[in-house]
PDB file of C-alpha atoms in Angstrom:
ATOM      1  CA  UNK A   1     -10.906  10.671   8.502  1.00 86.00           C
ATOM      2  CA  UNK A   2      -9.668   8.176   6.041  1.00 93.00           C
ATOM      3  CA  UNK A   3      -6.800   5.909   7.229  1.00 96.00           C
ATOM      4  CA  UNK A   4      -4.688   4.343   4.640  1.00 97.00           C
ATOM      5  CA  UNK A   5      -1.902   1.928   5.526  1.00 98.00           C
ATOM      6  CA  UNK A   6       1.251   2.673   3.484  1.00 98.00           C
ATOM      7  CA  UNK A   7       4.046  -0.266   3.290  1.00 97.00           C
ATOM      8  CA  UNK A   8       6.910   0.745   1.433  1.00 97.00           C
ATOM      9  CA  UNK A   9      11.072  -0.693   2.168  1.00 94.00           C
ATOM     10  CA  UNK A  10      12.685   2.527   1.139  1.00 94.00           C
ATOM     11  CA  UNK A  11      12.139   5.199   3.863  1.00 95.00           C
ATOM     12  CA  UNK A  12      13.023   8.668   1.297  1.00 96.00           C
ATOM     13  CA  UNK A  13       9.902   6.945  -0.656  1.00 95.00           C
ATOM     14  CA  UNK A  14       7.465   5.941   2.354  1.00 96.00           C
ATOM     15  CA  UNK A  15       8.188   9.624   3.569  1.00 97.00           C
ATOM     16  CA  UNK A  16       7.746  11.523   0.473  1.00 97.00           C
ATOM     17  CA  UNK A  17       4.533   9.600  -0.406  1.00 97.00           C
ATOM     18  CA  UNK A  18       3.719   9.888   3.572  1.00 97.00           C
ATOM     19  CA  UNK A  19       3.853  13.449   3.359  1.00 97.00           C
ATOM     20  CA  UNK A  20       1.934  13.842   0.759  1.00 97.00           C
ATOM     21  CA  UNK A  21      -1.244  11.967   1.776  1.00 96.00           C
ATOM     22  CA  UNK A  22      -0.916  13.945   5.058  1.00 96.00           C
ATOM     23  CA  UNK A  23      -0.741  17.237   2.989  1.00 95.00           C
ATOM     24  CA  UNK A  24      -4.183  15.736   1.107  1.00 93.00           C
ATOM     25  CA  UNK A  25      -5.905  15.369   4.751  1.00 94.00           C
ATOM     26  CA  UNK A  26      -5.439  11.531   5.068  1.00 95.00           C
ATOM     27  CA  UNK A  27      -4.350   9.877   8.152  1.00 96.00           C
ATOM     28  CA  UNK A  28      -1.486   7.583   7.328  1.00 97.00           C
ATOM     29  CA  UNK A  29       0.279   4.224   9.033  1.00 97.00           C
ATOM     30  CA  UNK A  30       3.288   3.978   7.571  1.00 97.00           C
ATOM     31  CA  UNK A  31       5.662   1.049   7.723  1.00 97.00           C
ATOM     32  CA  UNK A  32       8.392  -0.407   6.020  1.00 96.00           C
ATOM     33  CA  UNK A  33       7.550  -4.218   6.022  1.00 96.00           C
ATOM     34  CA  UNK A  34       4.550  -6.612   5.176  1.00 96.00           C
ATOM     35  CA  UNK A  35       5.676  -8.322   8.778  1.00 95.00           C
ATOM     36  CA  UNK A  36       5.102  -4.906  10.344  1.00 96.00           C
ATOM     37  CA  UNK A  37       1.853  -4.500   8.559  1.00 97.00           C
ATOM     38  CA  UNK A  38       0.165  -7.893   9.499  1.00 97.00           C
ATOM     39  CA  UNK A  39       1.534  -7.424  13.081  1.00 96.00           C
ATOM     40  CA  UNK A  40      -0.332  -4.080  13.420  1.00 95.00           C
ATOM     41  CA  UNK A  41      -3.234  -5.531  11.931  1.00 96.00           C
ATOM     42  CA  UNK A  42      -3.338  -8.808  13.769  1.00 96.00           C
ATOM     43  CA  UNK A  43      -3.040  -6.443  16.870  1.00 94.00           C
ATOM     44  CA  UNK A  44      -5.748  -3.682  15.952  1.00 92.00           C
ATOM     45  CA  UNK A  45      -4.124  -1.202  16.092  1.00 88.00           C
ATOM     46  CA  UNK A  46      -5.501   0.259  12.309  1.00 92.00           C
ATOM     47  CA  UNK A  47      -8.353  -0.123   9.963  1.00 93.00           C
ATOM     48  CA  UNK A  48      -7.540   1.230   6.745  1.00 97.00           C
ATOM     49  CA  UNK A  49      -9.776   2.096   4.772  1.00 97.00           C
ATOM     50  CA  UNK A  50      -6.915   1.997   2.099  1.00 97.00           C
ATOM     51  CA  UNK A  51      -3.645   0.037   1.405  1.00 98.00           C
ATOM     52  CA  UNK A  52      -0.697   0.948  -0.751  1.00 97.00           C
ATOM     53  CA  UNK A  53       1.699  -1.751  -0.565  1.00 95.00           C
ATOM     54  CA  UNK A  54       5.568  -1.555  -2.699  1.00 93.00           C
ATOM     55  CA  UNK A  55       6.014  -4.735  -3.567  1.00 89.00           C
ATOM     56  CA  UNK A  56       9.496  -4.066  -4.390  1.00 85.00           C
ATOM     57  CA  UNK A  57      12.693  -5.086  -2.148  1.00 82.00           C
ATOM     58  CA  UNK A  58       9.485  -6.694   0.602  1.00 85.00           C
ATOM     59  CA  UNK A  59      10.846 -10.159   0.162  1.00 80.00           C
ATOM     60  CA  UNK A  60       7.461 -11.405   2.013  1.00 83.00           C
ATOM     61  CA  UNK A  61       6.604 -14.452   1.110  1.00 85.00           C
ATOM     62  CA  UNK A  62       3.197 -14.687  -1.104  1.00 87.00           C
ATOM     63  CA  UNK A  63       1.112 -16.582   2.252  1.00 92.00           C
ATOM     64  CA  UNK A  64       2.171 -12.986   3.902  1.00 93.00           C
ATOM     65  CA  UNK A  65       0.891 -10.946   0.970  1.00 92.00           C
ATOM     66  CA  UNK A  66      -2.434 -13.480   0.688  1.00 93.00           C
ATOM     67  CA  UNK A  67      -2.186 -12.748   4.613  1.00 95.00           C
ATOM     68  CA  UNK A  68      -2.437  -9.371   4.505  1.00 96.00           C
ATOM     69  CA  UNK A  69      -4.960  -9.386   1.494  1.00 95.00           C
ATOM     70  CA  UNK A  70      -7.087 -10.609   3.966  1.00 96.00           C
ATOM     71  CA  UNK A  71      -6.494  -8.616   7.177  1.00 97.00           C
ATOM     72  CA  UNK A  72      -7.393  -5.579   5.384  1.00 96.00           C
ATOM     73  CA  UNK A  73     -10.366  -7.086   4.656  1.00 94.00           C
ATOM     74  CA  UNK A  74     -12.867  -5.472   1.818  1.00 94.00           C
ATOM     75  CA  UNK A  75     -10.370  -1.956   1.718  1.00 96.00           C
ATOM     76  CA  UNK A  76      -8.794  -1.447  -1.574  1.00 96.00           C
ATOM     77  CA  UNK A  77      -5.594  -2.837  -2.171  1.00 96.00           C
ATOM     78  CA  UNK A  78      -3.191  -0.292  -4.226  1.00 96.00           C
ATOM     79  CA  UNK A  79       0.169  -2.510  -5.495  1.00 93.00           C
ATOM     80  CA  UNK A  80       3.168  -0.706  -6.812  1.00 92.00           C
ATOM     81  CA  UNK A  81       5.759  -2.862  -8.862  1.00 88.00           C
ATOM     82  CA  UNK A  82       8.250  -3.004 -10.758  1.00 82.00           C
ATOM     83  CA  UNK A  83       7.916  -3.748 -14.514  1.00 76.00           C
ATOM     84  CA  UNK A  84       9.672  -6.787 -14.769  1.00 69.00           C
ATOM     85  CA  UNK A  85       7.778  -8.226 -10.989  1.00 67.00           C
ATOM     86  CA  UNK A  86       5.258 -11.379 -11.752  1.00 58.00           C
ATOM     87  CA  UNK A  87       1.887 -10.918 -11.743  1.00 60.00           C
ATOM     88  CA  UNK A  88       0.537 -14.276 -10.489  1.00 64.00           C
ATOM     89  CA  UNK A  89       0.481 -12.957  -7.274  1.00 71.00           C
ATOM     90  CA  UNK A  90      -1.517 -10.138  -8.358  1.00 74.00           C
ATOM     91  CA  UNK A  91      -4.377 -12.273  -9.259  1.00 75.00           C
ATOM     92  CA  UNK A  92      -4.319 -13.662  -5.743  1.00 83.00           C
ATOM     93  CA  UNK A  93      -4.558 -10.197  -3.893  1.00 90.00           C
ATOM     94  CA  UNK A  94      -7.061  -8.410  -6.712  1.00 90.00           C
ATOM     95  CA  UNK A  95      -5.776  -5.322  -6.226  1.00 93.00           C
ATOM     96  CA  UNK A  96      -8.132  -2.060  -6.993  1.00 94.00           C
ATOM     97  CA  UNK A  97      -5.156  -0.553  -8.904  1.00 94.00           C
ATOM     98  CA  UNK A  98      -1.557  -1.518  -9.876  1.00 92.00           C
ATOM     99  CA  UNK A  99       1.053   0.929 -10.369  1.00 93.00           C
ATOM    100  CA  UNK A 100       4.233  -0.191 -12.616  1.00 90.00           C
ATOM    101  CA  UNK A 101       7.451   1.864 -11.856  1.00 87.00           C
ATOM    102  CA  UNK A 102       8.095   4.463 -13.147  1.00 89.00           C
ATOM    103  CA  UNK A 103       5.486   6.227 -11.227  1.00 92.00           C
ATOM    104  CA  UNK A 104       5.035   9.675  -9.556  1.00 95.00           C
ATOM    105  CA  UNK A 105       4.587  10.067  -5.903  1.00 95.00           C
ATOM    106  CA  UNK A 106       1.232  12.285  -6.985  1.00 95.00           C
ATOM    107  CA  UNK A 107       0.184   9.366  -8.674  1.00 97.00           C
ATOM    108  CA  UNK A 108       0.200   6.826  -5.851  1.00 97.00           C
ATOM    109  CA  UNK A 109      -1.792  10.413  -4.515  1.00 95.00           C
ATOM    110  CA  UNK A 110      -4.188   9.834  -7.306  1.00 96.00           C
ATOM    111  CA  UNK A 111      -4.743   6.166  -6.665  1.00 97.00           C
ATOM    112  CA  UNK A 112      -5.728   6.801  -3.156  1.00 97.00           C
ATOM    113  CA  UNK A 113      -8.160   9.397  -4.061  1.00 95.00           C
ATOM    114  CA  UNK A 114      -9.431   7.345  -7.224  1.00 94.00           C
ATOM    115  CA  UNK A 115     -10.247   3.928  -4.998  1.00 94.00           C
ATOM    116  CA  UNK A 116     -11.403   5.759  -2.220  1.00 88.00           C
ATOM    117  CA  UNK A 117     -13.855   7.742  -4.259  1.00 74.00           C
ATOM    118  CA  UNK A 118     -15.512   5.070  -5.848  1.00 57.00           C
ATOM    119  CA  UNK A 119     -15.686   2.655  -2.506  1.00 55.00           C
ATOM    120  CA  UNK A 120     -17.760   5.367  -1.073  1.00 48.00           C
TER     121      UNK A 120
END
């Protein structure tokens, strides 16, 4: 079973894109926080094999982000952002795929599939 570890602030948007990775068979850890995240990790308590992280209204600091770029190890790092958000941070995490808002929730659905797919 595929874990992915899904870190988004606003719970309607962690839920609906929670929901739908369940609906697709994957098993989800979903949190609302990069702190939360790295705490879980640091503890573990998951392995993704996947991470989708919203990058909007986090407020972590870029050591967390680097942090967590590193706790989840070699799994692919999914980034959703906003189109006006920097990208030298970006460069730091190298991200498998970046997703600039406006997005669909059954594209973040897409992503997981797409970086999964070709890690295997």
């Amino acid at each position: 079973m595929v874990q992915v570890l899904l870190v988004v602030s606003d719970w309607r948007e962690r839920a609906l894109i929670l929901a739908q990775l369940q609906e697709e068979g994957y098993t989800v850890h979903a949190v609302n926080t990069v702190q939360w995240a790295i705490a879980l990790l640091c503890r573990g308590l998951i392995a993704p094999d996947v991470a989708v992280v919203d990058l909007i209204s986090q407020g972590a600091a870029e050591q967390e982000l680097v942090a967590l770029r590193k706790l989840i190890g070699n799994a692919p790092l999914i980034l959703c952002t906003g189109v006006y958000e920097q990208a030298d941070i970006q460069d730091k995490l190298t991200p498998a795929r970046v997703l600039v808002r406006p997005f669909r929730i059954q594209d973040v659905v897409d992503a997981v599939q797409g970086v999964w797919g070709a890690k295997r």
